[in-house]
mmCIF file of C-alpha atoms in Angstrom:
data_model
loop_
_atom_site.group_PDB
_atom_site.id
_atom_site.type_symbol
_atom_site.label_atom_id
_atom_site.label_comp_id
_atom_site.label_asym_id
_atom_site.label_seq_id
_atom_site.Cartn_x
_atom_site.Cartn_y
_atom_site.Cartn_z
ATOM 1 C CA UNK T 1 139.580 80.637 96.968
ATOM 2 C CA UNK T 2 142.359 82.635 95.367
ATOM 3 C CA UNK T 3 145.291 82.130 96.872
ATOM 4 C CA UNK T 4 148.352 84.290 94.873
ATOM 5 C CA UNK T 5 148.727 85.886 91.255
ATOM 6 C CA UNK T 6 152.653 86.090 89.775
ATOM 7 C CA UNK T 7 153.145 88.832 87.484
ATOM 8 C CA UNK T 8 155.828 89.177 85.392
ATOM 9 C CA UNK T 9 158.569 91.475 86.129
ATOM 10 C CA UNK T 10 157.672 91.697 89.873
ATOM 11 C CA UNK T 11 159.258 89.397 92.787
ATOM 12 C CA UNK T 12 161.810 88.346 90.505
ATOM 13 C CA UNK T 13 159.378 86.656 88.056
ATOM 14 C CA UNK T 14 160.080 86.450 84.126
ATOM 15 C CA UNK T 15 158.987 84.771 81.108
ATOM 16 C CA UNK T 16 155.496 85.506 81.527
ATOM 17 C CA UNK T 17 155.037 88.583 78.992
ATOM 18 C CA UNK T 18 151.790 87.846 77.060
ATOM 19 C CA UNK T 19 151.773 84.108 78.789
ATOM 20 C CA UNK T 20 150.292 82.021 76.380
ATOM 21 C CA UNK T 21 150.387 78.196 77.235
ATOM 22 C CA UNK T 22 150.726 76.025 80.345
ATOM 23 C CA UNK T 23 151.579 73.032 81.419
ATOM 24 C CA UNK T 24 152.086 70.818 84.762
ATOM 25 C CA UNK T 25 154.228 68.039 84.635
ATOM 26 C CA UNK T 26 152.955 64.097 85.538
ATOM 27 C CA UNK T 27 154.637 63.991 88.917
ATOM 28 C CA UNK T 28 152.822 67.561 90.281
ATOM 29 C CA UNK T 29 156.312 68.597 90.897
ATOM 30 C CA UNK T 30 156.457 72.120 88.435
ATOM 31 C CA UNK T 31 154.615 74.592 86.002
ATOM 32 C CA UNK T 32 155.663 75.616 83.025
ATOM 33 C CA UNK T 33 154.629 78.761 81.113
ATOM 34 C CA UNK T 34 155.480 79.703 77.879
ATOM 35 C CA UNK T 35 155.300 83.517 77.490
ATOM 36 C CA UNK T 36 154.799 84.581 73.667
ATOM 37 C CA UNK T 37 156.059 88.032 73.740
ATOM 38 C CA UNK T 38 159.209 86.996 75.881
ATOM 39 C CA UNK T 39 160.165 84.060 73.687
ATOM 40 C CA UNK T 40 160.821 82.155 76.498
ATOM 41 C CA UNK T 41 159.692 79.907 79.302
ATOM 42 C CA UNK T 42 158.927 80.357 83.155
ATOM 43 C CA UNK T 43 159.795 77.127 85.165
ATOM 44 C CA UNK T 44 157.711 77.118 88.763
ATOM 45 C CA UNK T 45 157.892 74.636 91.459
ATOM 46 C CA UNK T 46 154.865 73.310 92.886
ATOM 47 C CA UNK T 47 154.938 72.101 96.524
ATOM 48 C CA UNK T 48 152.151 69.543 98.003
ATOM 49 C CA UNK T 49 149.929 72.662 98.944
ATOM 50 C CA UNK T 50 149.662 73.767 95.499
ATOM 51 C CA UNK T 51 151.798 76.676 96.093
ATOM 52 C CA UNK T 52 154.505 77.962 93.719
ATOM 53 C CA UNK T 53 157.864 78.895 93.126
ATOM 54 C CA UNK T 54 159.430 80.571 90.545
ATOM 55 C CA UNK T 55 162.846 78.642 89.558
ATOM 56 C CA UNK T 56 163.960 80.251 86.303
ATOM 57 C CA UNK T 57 163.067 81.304 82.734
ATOM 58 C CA UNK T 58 164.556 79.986 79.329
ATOM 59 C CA UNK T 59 164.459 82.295 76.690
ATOM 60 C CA UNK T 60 164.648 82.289 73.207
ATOM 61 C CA UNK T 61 168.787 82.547 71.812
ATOM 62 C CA UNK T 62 169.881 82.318 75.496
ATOM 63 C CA UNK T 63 172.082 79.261 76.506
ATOM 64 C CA UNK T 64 170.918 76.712 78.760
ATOM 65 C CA UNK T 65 172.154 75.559 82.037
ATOM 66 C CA UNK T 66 174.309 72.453 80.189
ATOM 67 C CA UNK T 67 175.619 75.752 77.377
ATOM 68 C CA UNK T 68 173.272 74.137 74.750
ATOM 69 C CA UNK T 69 171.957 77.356 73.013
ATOM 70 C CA UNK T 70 168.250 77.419 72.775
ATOM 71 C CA UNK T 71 166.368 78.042 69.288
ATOM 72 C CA UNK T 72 162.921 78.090 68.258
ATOM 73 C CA UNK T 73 161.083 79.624 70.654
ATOM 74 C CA UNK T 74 160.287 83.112 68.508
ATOM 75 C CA UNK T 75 156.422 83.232 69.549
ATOM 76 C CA UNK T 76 155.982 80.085 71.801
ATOM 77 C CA UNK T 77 152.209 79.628 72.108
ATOM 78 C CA UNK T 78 151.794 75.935 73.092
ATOM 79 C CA UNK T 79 153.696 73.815 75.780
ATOM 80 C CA UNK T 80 153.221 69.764 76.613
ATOM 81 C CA UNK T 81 154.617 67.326 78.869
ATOM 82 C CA UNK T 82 155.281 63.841 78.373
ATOM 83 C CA UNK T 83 153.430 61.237 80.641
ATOM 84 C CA UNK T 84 156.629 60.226 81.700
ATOM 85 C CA UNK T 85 158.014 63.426 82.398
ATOM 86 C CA UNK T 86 161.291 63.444 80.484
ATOM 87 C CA UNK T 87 160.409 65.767 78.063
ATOM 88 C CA UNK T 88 158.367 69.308 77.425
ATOM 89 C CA UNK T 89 157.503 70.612 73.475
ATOM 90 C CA UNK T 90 156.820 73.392 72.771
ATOM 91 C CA UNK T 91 154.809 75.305 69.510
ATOM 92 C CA UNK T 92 156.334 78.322 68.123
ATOM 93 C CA UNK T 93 153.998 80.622 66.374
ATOM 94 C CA UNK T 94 156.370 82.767 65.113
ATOM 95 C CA UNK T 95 159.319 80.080 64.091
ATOM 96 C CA UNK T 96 157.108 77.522 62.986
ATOM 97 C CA UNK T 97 158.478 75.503 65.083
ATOM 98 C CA UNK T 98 157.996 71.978 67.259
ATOM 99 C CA UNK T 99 160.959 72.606 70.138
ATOM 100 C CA UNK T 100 161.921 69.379 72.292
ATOM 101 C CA UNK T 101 163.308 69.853 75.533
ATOM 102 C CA UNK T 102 164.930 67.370 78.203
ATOM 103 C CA UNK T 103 163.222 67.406 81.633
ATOM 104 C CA UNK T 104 164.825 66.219 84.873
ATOM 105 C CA UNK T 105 162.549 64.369 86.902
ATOM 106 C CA UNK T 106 164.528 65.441 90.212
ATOM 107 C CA UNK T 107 164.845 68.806 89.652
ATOM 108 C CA UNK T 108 162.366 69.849 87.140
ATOM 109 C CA UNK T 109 164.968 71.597 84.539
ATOM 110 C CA UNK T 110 164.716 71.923 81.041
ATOM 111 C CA UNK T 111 167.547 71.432 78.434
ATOM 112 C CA UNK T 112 167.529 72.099 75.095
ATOM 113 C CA UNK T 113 166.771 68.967 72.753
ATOM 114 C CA UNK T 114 165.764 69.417 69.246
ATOM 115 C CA UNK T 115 164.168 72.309 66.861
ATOM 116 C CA UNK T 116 161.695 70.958 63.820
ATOM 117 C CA UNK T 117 161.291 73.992 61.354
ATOM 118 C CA UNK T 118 158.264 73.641 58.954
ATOM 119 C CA UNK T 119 159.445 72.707 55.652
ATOM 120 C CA UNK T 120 162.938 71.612 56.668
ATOM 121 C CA UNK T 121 164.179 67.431 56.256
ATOM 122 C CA UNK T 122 160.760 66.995 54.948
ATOM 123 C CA UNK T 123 158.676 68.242 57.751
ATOM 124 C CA UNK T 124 154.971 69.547 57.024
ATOM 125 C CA UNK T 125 152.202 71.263 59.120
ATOM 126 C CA UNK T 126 154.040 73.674 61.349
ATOM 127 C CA UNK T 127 153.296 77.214 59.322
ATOM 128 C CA UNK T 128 151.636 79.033 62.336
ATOM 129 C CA UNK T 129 151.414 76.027 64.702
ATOM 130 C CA UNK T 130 148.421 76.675 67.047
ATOM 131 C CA UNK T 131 147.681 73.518 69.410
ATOM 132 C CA UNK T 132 149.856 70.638 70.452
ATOM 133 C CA UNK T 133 149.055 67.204 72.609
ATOM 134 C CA UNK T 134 150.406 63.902 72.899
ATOM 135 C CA UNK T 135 148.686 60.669 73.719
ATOM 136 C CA UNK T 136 148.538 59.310 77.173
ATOM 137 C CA UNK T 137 150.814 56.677 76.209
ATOM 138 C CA UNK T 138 153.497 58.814 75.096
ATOM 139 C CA UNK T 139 153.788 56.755 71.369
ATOM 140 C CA UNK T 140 152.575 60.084 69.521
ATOM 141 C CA UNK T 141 152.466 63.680 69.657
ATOM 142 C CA UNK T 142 149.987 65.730 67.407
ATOM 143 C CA UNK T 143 150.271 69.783 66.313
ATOM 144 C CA UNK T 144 147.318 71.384 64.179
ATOM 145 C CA UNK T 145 148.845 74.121 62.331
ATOM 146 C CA UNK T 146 146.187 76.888 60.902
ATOM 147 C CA UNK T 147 148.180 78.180 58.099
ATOM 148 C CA UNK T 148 148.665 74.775 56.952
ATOM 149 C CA UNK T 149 144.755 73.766 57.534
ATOM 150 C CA UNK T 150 146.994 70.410 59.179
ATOM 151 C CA UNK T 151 147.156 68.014 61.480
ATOM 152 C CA UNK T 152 150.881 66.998 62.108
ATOM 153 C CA UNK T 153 151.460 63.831 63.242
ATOM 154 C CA UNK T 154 155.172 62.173 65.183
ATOM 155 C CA UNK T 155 155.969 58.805 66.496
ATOM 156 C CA UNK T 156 157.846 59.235 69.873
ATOM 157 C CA UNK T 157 159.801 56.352 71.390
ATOM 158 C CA UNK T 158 161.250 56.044 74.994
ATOM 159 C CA UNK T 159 164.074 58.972 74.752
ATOM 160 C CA UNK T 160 161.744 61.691 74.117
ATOM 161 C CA UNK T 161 162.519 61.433 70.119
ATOM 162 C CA UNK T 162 160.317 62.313 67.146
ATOM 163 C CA UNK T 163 160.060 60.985 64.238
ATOM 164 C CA UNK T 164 157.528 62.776 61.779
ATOM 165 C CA UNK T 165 154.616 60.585 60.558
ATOM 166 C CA UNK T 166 151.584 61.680 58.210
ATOM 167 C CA UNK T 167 149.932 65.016 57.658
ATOM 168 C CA UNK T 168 146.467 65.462 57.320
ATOM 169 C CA UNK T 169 145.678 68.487 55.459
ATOM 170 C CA UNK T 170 142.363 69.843 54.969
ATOM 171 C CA UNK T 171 140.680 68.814 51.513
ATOM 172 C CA UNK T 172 142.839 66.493 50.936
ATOM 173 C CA UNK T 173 141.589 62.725 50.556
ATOM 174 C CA UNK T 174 138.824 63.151 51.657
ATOM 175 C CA UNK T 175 139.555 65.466 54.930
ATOM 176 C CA UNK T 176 137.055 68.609 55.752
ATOM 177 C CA UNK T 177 136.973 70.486 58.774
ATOM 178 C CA UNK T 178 140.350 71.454 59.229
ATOM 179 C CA UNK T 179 140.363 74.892 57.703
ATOM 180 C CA UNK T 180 141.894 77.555 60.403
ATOM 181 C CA UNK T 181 142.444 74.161 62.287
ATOM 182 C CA UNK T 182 143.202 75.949 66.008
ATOM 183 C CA UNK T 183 142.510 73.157 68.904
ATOM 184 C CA UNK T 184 143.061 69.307 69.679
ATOM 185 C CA UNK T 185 142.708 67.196 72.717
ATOM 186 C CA UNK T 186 143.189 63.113 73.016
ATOM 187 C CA UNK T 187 140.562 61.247 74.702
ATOM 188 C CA UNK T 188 142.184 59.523 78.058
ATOM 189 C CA UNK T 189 141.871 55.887 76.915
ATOM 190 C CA UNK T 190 143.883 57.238 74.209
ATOM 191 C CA UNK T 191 141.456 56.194 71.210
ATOM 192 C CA UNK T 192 139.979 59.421 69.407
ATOM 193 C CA UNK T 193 141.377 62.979 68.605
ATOM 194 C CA UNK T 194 139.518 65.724 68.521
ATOM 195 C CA UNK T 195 140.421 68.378 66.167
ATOM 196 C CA UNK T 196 138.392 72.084 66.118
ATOM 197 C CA UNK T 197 138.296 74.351 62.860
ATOM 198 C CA UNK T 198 138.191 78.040 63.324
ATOM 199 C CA UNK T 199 137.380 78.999 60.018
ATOM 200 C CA UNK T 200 134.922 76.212 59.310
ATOM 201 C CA UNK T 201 133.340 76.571 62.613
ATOM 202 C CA UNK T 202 134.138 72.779 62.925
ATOM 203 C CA UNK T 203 134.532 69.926 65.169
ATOM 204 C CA UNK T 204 136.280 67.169 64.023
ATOM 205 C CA UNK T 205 136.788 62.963 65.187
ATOM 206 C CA UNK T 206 139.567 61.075 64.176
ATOM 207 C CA UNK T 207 140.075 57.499 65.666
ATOM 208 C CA UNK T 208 143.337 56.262 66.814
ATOM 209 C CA UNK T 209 144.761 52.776 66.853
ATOM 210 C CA UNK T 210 146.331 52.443 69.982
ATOM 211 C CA UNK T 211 148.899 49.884 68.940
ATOM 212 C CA UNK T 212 150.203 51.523 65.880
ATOM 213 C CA UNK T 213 149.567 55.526 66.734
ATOM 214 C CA UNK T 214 147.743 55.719 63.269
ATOM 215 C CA UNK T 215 144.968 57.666 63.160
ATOM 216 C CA UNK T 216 141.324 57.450 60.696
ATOM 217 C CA UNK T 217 139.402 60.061 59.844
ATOM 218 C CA UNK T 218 135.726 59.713 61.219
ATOM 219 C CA UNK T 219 132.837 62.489 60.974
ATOM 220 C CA UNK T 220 133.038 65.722 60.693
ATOM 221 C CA UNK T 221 130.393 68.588 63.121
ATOM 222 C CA UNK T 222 129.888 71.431 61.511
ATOM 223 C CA UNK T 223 127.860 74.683 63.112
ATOM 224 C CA UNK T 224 125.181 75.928 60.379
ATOM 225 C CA UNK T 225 126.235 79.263 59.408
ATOM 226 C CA UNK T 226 123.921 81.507 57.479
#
């Protein structure tokens, strides 16, 4: 049954102008919302009923609650939690960004971690980042970007860092499917990625060693177009 609708701008709400992602942490605790045209991102506590709160909004140049000034989020379209709840990234369409922040279990805050431009200290496949996941053991964390026709691809070890990996790029060695790349989701046993193309009206499989993180391009599904 429906139960409540926030809006931005009313009640005290913000961060929610042209909302764009969302996200709920592991422990059921908060929502997070990334709002595109506000550059920012609405922070809602979630009691055991389901019912929410709003708790505050980060935006985009603003300093956080530790005076860390926030960057990167010019555009946010895509928002993530780790399984373990330390951390939310975020996508930034407009930046080209990958934005880290620090979660606190307790009180469901977010501080500002890291920014990863595309094209800076050798960093690939965030021009127009679309999609973002990471695997249910928290090892990796994937972003498709459809300017780059790319799957981006970090390591991630116990304090929430990144470390960039390998970039699969759309006709390259042997890749197809990934032009206008725009979706991905991780199976939950954590073994295959699923990757859509827009443009090529596309599904397509990669496998994923579980140990390593690596991934292998499998098969490609593509829709017959006349």
């Amino acid at each position: 049954a429906f139960r409540k609708a926030w809006v931005d701008g009313s009640d005290g709400v913000d961060g929610l102008n042209s909302a764009s992602g969302i996200a709920v942490s592991p422990d059921d605790k908060n929502v997070y919302v990334v709002g595109f045209a506000d550059d920012a991102i609405a922070i809602f506590e979630r009691d055991d009923t389901g019912d929410l709160n709003f708790q505050n909004a980060l935006f985009d140049g603003d300093n956080d609650i530790e005076g860390k000034k926030i960057d990167g989020l010019d555009g946010p379209l895509g928002i993530t939690i780790s399984p373990d709840g330390k951390n939310a990234y975020v996508i930034s369409r407009l930046d080209d960004t990958l934005v880290r922040f620090n979660r606190n279990v307790s009180s469901g805050e977010l501080t500002f971690g890291k920014v990863w431009d595309d094209g800076a200290d050798g960093i690939e496949g965030l021009d127009n980042p679309r999609d973002i996941a990471i695997s249910p053991d928290g090892k990796n964390l994937y972003v498709v970007s459809s300017e780059d026709d790319a799957l981006t691809v970090f390591d991630r070890n116990s304090e929430g860092v990144l470390n960039f990996r390998e970039l699969w790029r759309d006709n390259t060695d042997g890749i197809d499917g990934l032009d206008g790349v725009s979706s991905i989701v991780i199976s939950p046993d954590g073994k295959n990625i699923y990757v859509t193309g827009e443009d090529e009206a596309s599904l397509v499989v990669f496998d994923r060693n579980t140990s390593t993180g690596a991934l292998t391009f499998r098969k490609i599904f593509k829709d017959e177009q006349d």
